Short mmCIF file of C-alpha atoms and ligand atoms in Angstrom, two decimals:
data_model
loop_
_atom_site.label_atom_id
_atom_site.label_comp_id
_atom_site.label_asym_id
_atom_site.label_seq_id
_atom_site.Cartn_x
_atom_site.Cartn_y
_atom_site.Cartn_z
CA MET A 1 128.03 81.45 158.45
CA THR A 2 130.69 83.51 156.76
CA ASN A 3 131.37 83.29 153.08
CA ILE A 4 133.94 86.01 153.17
CA ARG A 5 137.56 85.28 152.41
CA GLN A 6 139.10 88.33 153.99
CA LYS A 7 142.74 87.46 153.62
CA ASP A 8 144.48 85.77 150.73
CA GLN A 9 146.96 83.80 152.82
CA THR A 10 146.93 81.84 156.05
CA ILE A 11 149.97 83.36 157.78
CA TRP A 12 151.75 86.67 157.37
CA LEU A 13 153.78 89.42 158.99
CA ASP A 14 151.92 92.63 159.71
CA PRO A 15 153.82 95.89 160.40
CA ASP A 16 151.03 96.83 162.84
CA TYR A 17 152.03 93.84 164.99
CA PRO A 18 155.83 94.04 165.24
CA ASP A 19 157.64 91.02 166.66
CA ALA A 20 154.60 88.82 166.09
CA VAL A 21 153.02 86.70 163.38
CA ARG A 22 149.41 86.86 162.24
CA ILE A 23 147.33 83.84 161.32
CA ILE A 24 143.76 83.01 160.36
CA ASP A 25 142.22 81.11 163.28
CA GLN A 26 140.96 78.10 161.31
CA ARG A 27 139.17 76.61 164.35
CA LEU A 28 136.34 79.07 163.75
CA LEU A 29 135.86 78.41 160.04
CA PRO A 30 133.55 78.06 158.17
CA HIS A 31 131.23 79.69 160.71
CA ASN A 32 133.36 82.70 161.58
CA TYR A 33 136.40 84.42 160.17
CA ALA A 34 138.92 85.69 162.72
CA GLU A 35 142.60 86.56 162.71
CA MET A 36 144.94 85.92 165.60
CA THR A 37 148.26 87.33 166.78
CA VAL A 38 150.97 84.86 167.73
CA GLY A 39 153.64 86.57 169.82
CA ASN A 40 155.78 83.74 171.14
CA VAL A 41 156.81 80.19 170.43
CA GLU A 42 154.52 78.69 173.11
CA THR A 43 151.47 80.34 171.54
CA MET A 44 152.56 79.07 168.13
CA ALA A 45 152.86 75.54 169.53
CA VAL A 46 149.34 75.77 170.96
CA ALA A 47 148.05 77.18 167.65
CA ILE A 48 149.49 74.17 165.81
CA LYS A 49 148.36 71.60 168.39
CA THR A 50 144.81 72.91 168.61
CA MET A 51 144.65 73.34 164.83
CA ALA A 52 144.23 77.10 164.66
CA VAL A 53 146.74 76.51 161.89
CA ARG A 54 146.58 73.13 160.19
CA GLY A 55 147.46 71.30 157.00
CA ALA A 56 150.99 70.10 156.31
CA GLY A 57 152.31 73.14 154.43
CA CYS A 58 150.75 75.67 156.78
CA ILE A 59 152.06 73.76 159.80
CA GLY A 60 155.57 73.83 158.32
CA VAL A 61 155.48 77.56 157.63
CA SER A 62 154.00 78.19 161.09
CA ALA A 63 156.81 76.17 162.68
CA GLY A 64 159.35 78.19 160.65
CA PHE A 65 157.87 81.42 162.04
CA GLY A 66 157.66 79.79 165.49
CA MET A 67 161.43 79.43 165.41
CA TYR A 68 161.70 83.08 164.37
CA LEU A 69 159.65 84.02 167.46
CA ALA A 70 161.98 81.86 169.55
CA ALA A 71 165.00 83.63 168.05
CA LEU A 72 163.49 87.01 168.99
CA GLU A 73 163.50 85.85 172.62
CA THR A 74 167.25 85.14 172.46
CA LYS A 75 168.22 88.66 171.42
CA GLY A 76 170.54 89.43 174.32
CA LEU A 77 172.14 85.97 174.52
CA GLY A 78 175.42 84.61 173.18
CA ALA A 79 175.54 81.47 171.06
CA SER A 80 175.73 78.81 173.78
CA GLN A 81 172.76 80.09 175.84
CA ALA A 82 170.75 80.92 172.73
CA ASP A 83 171.33 77.44 171.30
CA VAL A 84 169.84 75.84 174.43
CA ARG A 85 166.72 78.01 174.10
CA LEU A 86 166.42 77.35 170.37
CA LYS A 87 166.70 73.58 170.85
CA GLU A 88 163.98 73.72 173.54
CA ALA A 89 161.75 75.70 171.19
CA ALA A 90 162.42 73.18 168.42
CA GLU A 91 161.35 70.34 170.73
CA THR A 92 158.22 72.17 171.81
CA LEU A 93 157.17 72.79 168.21
CA THR A 94 158.08 69.32 166.93
CA ALA A 95 156.06 67.64 169.70
CA THR A 96 152.81 69.31 168.65
CA ARG A 97 151.79 67.04 165.74
CA PRO A 98 153.72 63.98 164.65
CA THR A 99 152.58 63.05 161.13
CA ALA A 100 153.13 66.06 158.84
CA THR A 101 156.80 66.00 157.79
CA ASN A 102 156.81 69.70 157.02
CA LEU A 103 156.85 70.51 160.73
CA SER A 104 160.15 68.84 161.63
CA TRP A 105 161.58 69.74 158.23
CA ALA A 106 161.01 73.46 158.87
CA VAL A 107 162.27 73.28 162.47
CA ASP A 108 165.43 71.43 161.42
CA ARG A 109 166.05 73.92 158.63
CA GLN A 110 165.86 76.75 161.14
CA LEU A 111 168.15 74.96 163.61
CA ASP A 112 170.71 74.28 160.85
CA GLY A 113 170.85 78.01 160.13
CA LEU A 114 170.62 79.38 163.66
CA LEU A 115 172.92 77.40 165.93
CA ASN A 116 176.35 78.85 166.75
CA ILE A 117 175.45 82.43 165.87
CA ASP A 118 176.89 84.68 168.56
CA ASP A 119 175.27 87.97 167.59
CA GLY A 120 171.60 88.26 168.61
CA SER A 121 170.58 90.62 165.79
CA ALA A 122 172.22 88.45 163.15
CA ARG A 123 170.46 85.40 164.63
CA ILE A 124 167.07 87.13 164.40
CA GLN A 125 167.65 88.30 160.83
CA THR A 126 168.73 84.79 159.83
CA ALA A 127 165.61 83.26 161.43
CA LEU A 128 163.36 85.77 159.70
CA GLY A 129 165.02 85.09 156.35
CA ILE A 130 164.63 81.32 156.68
CA ALA A 131 160.97 81.63 157.76
CA GLN A 132 160.24 83.87 154.78
CA ASP A 133 162.05 81.50 152.41
CA ILE A 134 159.99 78.57 153.68
CA MET A 135 156.83 80.61 153.13
CA ASP A 136 157.82 81.81 149.65
CA GLU A 137 158.79 78.28 148.59
CA ASP A 138 155.44 76.94 149.82
CA ILE A 139 153.61 79.51 147.68
CA ALA A 140 155.76 78.86 144.61
CA SER A 141 155.50 75.06 144.94
CA CYS A 142 151.73 75.08 145.18
CA HIS A 143 151.49 77.41 142.20
CA ARG A 144 153.66 75.05 140.13
CA ILE A 145 151.63 72.00 141.28
CA GLY A 146 148.58 73.84 139.95
CA GLU A 147 150.15 74.22 136.50
CA ILE A 148 151.06 70.52 136.35
CA GLY A 149 147.64 69.35 137.54
CA LEU A 150 145.98 71.70 135.05
CA ARG A 151 147.52 69.70 132.20
CA LEU A 152 145.72 66.57 133.43
CA ILE A 153 142.40 68.38 133.76
CA ARG A 154 142.79 69.93 130.30
CA GLU A 155 143.51 66.52 128.74
CA LEU A 156 140.40 65.07 130.38
CA HIS A 157 138.28 68.00 129.23
CA GLU A 158 139.48 67.61 125.66
CA LYS A 159 138.85 63.86 125.74
CA LEU A 160 135.44 63.98 127.44
CA GLY A 161 134.16 67.21 125.90
CA ARG A 162 132.31 68.16 129.10
CA THR A 163 132.74 69.41 132.65
CA VAL A 164 135.51 67.53 134.47
CA ASN A 165 134.40 66.00 137.78
CA ILE A 166 137.13 66.12 140.40
CA LEU A 167 137.06 64.53 143.84
CA THR A 168 139.16 65.68 146.77
CA HIS A 169 139.46 64.72 150.42
CA CYS A 170 139.96 66.74 153.57
CA ASN A 171 141.38 70.21 152.99
CA ALA A 172 144.56 70.43 150.99
CA GLY A 173 143.43 73.86 149.86
CA TRP A 174 145.01 77.25 150.45
CA LEU A 175 144.03 77.04 154.11
CA ALA A 176 146.35 74.02 154.46
CA PHE A 177 149.29 75.95 152.95
CA VAL A 178 150.00 79.65 152.60
CA LYS A 179 148.17 80.15 149.28
CA HIS A 180 146.74 78.07 146.38
CA GLY A 181 146.75 74.69 148.17
CA SER A 182 148.16 71.50 146.66
CA ALA A 183 145.06 69.44 145.80
CA THR A 184 143.13 72.60 144.97
CA ALA A 185 145.80 74.44 142.95
CA PRO A 186 144.86 72.59 139.72
CA MET A 187 141.20 73.47 140.35
CA TYR A 188 141.97 77.16 140.70
CA ALA A 189 144.21 76.93 137.61
CA ALA A 190 141.41 75.25 135.62
CA GLN A 191 139.01 77.97 136.66
CA ARG A 192 141.47 80.64 135.48
CA ALA A 193 141.89 78.74 132.20
CA GLY A 194 138.13 78.66 131.66
CA ILE A 195 137.86 74.85 131.84
CA PRO A 196 134.53 73.79 133.37
CA ILE A 197 134.99 71.72 136.52
CA HIS A 198 132.83 70.37 139.32
CA VAL A 199 134.38 69.30 142.61
CA PHE A 200 133.11 66.58 144.95
CA VAL A 201 134.19 67.53 148.46
CA GLY A 202 134.34 64.70 151.00
CA GLU A 203 133.27 65.66 154.51
CA SER A 204 136.38 64.17 156.20
CA ARG A 205 135.04 63.27 159.61
CA PRO A 206 135.75 63.70 162.44
CA ARG A 207 136.95 67.29 162.09
CA ASN A 208 135.18 67.90 158.80
CA GLN A 209 138.03 69.63 157.02
CA GLY A 210 135.90 69.10 153.89
CA ALA A 211 133.81 71.99 155.19
CA LEU A 212 136.92 74.17 154.84
CA THR A 213 137.35 73.01 151.25
CA ALA A 214 133.68 73.72 150.55
CA TRP A 215 134.19 77.20 152.06
CA GLU A 216 137.15 77.72 149.72
CA MET A 217 135.21 76.49 146.69
CA ARG A 218 132.24 78.68 147.53
CA ASN A 219 134.43 81.74 147.96
CA ALA A 220 136.13 81.04 144.65
CA GLY A 221 132.86 80.40 142.82
CA ILE A 222 133.80 76.84 141.87
CA ASP A 223 130.86 74.46 141.36
CA HIS A 224 131.01 71.82 144.10
CA THR A 225 129.02 69.18 145.99
CA TYR A 226 129.60 68.20 149.62
CA LEU A 227 129.35 64.48 150.37
CA VAL A 228 129.50 62.42 153.54
CA ASP A 229 132.52 60.13 153.59
CA SER A 230 130.37 57.02 153.18
CA ALA A 231 129.00 58.28 149.83
CA ILE A 232 132.38 58.55 148.13
CA GLY A 233 132.63 54.90 147.00
CA HIS A 234 129.14 55.18 145.54
CA VAL A 235 129.85 58.20 143.31
CA ILE A 236 133.15 56.73 142.18
CA GLN A 237 131.48 53.40 141.31
CA ARG A 238 128.78 55.16 139.29
CA GLY A 239 131.34 56.87 137.06
CA GLU A 240 130.63 60.34 138.44
CA VAL A 241 134.29 61.07 139.21
CA ASP A 242 136.88 61.62 136.44
CA ILE A 243 139.97 62.32 138.52
CA ILE A 244 140.99 62.53 142.19
CA PHE A 245 143.45 64.98 143.72
CA THR A 246 144.38 64.70 147.39
CA GLY A 247 147.12 66.25 149.47
CA ALA A 248 149.67 64.50 151.68
CA ASP A 249 151.03 64.93 155.17
CA ARG A 250 154.05 62.67 154.71
CA VAL A 251 155.26 60.75 151.66
CA SER A 252 157.77 57.93 152.02
CA MET A 253 160.63 57.28 149.60
CA SER A 254 158.67 54.33 148.19
CA GLY A 255 155.79 56.66 147.28
CA ASP A 256 153.46 55.58 150.10
CA VAL A 257 151.29 58.48 151.25
CA ALA A 258 150.09 59.40 154.74
CA ASN A 259 147.09 61.67 154.42
CA LYS A 260 143.85 62.42 156.27
CA ILE A 261 142.06 59.34 157.53
CA GLY A 262 139.85 57.92 154.79
CA THR A 263 142.27 58.56 151.94
CA TYR A 264 143.11 54.85 151.72
CA LEU A 265 139.46 53.89 151.22
CA ARG A 266 139.12 56.47 148.43
CA ALA A 267 142.22 55.09 146.74
CA LEU A 268 140.85 51.55 146.94
CA ALA A 269 137.56 52.64 145.37
CA ALA A 270 139.41 54.62 142.69
CA ASN A 271 141.67 51.67 141.88
CA GLU A 272 138.78 49.21 141.66
CA ASN A 273 136.94 51.54 139.27
CA GLY A 274 139.86 52.76 137.13
CA VAL A 275 139.69 56.39 138.29
CA PRO A 276 143.09 58.17 138.29
CA PHE A 277 144.24 59.02 141.82
CA TYR A 278 146.88 61.75 142.15
CA VAL A 279 148.58 63.01 145.30
CA ASN A 280 149.79 66.62 145.24
CA PHE A 281 152.42 67.92 147.66
CA PRO A 282 155.46 70.18 147.85
CA SER A 283 158.77 68.34 148.23
CA SER A 284 158.92 69.51 151.86
CA THR A 285 156.36 66.72 152.53
CA LEU A 286 158.68 63.97 151.26
CA ASP A 287 160.34 62.15 154.14
CA PRO A 288 163.84 60.95 153.24
CA TYR A 289 163.92 58.81 156.41
CA SER A 290 160.90 56.58 155.73
CA PHE A 291 160.51 53.96 153.05
CA ASP A 292 157.74 51.58 154.12
CA GLY A 293 154.98 54.10 154.81
CA ILE A 294 152.68 51.65 156.57
CA GLY A 295 155.37 50.39 158.92
CA GLU A 296 157.33 53.56 159.49
CA ILE A 297 155.08 56.62 159.46
CA GLU A 298 153.80 57.67 162.87
CA ILE A 299 150.05 58.21 162.83
CA GLU A 300 148.67 60.90 165.11
CA GLU A 301 145.96 59.65 167.49
CA ARG A 302 143.73 62.54 168.50
CA ASP A 303 141.20 62.98 171.30
CA SER A 304 138.28 60.54 170.99
CA ASP A 305 136.03 63.46 171.88
CA GLU A 306 136.34 64.61 168.26
CA VAL A 307 134.63 61.37 167.22
CA THR A 308 131.96 61.16 169.91
CA HIS A 309 130.86 64.78 169.48
CA ILE A 310 129.90 67.03 166.57
CA ARG A 311 131.14 70.60 166.81
CA SER A 312 129.28 73.49 165.26
CA GLU A 313 128.04 76.97 165.95
CA ILE A 314 124.45 77.82 166.78
CA ASP A 315 123.28 81.42 167.19
CA GLY A 316 126.88 82.58 167.51
CA LYS A 317 127.65 80.03 170.23
CA ARG A 318 130.14 77.21 169.71
CA VAL A 319 128.62 73.88 170.68
CA ALA A 320 129.81 70.28 170.94
CA ALA A 321 126.88 67.88 170.72
CA PRO A 322 127.32 64.23 171.75
CA ILE A 323 126.38 61.71 169.05
CA VAL A 324 126.86 58.46 170.99
CA SER A 325 125.75 57.50 174.47
CA ALA A 326 128.07 58.51 177.29
CA GLY A 327 130.68 55.87 178.05
CA THR A 328 131.02 54.65 174.45
CA SER A 329 134.70 54.34 173.72
CA ALA A 330 136.05 55.65 170.44
CA ARG A 331 139.36 55.90 168.60
CA ASN A 332 140.58 58.76 166.48
CA PRO A 333 143.51 57.96 164.18
CA ALA A 334 143.91 61.19 162.21
CA PHE A 335 145.73 59.81 159.15
CA ASP A 336 146.08 56.61 157.17
CA VAL A 337 148.66 55.38 154.68
CA THR A 338 147.83 54.67 151.05
CA PRO A 339 150.30 52.21 149.52
CA HIS A 340 151.98 53.48 146.37
CA ARG A 341 150.49 50.71 144.18
CA LEU A 342 147.09 52.46 144.48
CA ILE A 343 148.42 55.86 143.40
CA THR A 344 148.46 56.95 139.74
CA GLY A 345 151.00 59.71 140.23
CA LEU A 346 152.67 62.14 142.59
CA ILE A 347 152.55 65.82 141.64
CA THR A 348 155.21 68.04 143.18
CA GLU A 349 156.80 71.31 142.09
CA ARG A 350 159.41 69.14 140.35
CA GLY A 351 156.82 67.59 138.05
CA LEU A 352 154.67 64.48 137.73
CA CYS A 353 156.34 61.41 139.17
CA GLU A 354 155.21 57.79 139.20
CA ALA A 355 154.48 56.49 142.69
CA THR A 356 157.26 53.90 142.68
CA PRO A 357 160.47 53.73 144.72
CA GLU A 358 162.54 54.00 141.53
CA ALA A 359 160.72 57.06 140.19
CA VAL A 360 160.81 58.83 143.57
CA ALA A 361 164.55 58.20 143.88
CA ALA A 362 165.09 59.46 140.31
CA SER A 363 163.05 62.64 140.88
CA PHE A 364 164.54 63.27 144.32
CA PRO A 365 168.16 62.09 144.22
CA ASP A 366 168.99 64.71 146.84
CA TYR A 367 166.57 62.99 149.26
CA VAL A 368 168.08 59.52 149.09
CA VAL A 369 169.75 59.03 152.48
CA ARG A 370 169.97 55.26 152.64
CA GLY A 371 170.26 52.37 150.21
CA SER A 372 166.58 52.00 149.37
O1 MRU B 1 144.75 67.36 160.46
P1 MRU B 1 144.96 68.41 159.43
O2 MRU B 1 143.78 69.25 159.14
O3 MRU B 1 146.21 69.22 159.68
O4 MRU B 1 145.20 67.48 158.19
C1 MRU B 1 145.91 67.81 157.12
C2 MRU B 1 145.06 67.82 155.95
O5 MRU B 1 144.36 68.79 155.74
C3 MRU B 1 145.04 66.73 155.00
O6 MRU B 1 145.52 65.53 155.43
C4 MRU B 1 145.62 67.21 153.68
O7 MRU B 1 145.16 66.41 152.67
C5 MRU B 1 147.12 67.25 153.64
S1 MRU B 1 147.74 68.69 154.30
C6 MRU B 1 148.12 69.59 152.93
#
């Protein structure tokens, strides 16, 4: 198993690979670290769909660069032919994963900038600029979320006079963005500030993204404990958790949060036991077109094989071991929606916002697209 963080971001441009994008292949982590070259939009779509890149922010940035790769392929075309190709690429990318808003947000932002440009070189430069802006904003937003979350951790440390116990779910760490992460940014900030913390990392079956968070924590030297999902209610009930930070894949204008399956149960346990539950996300995850998260957010259903089998690596060989008898049917909803009444606060790069329709509208007036 590798404990080596060889790169400090998930996606980047490398002069040694012109006209391509480089990514960390997250399918191999935490067992192996490998980088991958993505040279065209189809490969980027496969990378997103098969979760070589994953996590809302990282998916959005990858889609932004996917559109740049598509623009490269339109070099010799005038506006009308290029626009057809760009719209096809946009559809291909958007179809890969339905829940994380960042994906369609990034694709739409590229389309807004790229359509009707007649000159191929100008089109490519514009696409590159937009992709880089999306990436830079992701990094800056997560950094800012870290500063805001740090204030909460500092307050708790001063009040309790001991190590602050933080719980997180899935991986909303730097692997799920470009750098820093959203749920993890306050943890890294606390470490830099010298505030003692301990992090409970939930396994997050079926794909065990918690193992990615544990890999991040181990690489960063942050004290942490890995728990199976079923143990989370127990540690919360026993007072072992002071604060919870999760990420988000889509947030509705009412403050409802779609996040990795199991988030809702953690929020229920937190609410029942008076533990503050914060959701951290860049504003690119806020969906101006949804209000009732439970009724309106599409939940990705993934292959049931992920539930009926455990994937790992043994002696350098990737294996998928069955854990139920053949023929057992299974379902695999990848996300759930936590209603805003269970959420203590939303942390974005704009600040700390109450999870209420009124507070979201006040913090994001530029997102209000209908009378909600
Ligand atoms: O299915 P994934 O791995 O792409 O899921 C995304 C997540 O890691 C979590 O839901 C996370 O908390 C939000 S993404 C920043």
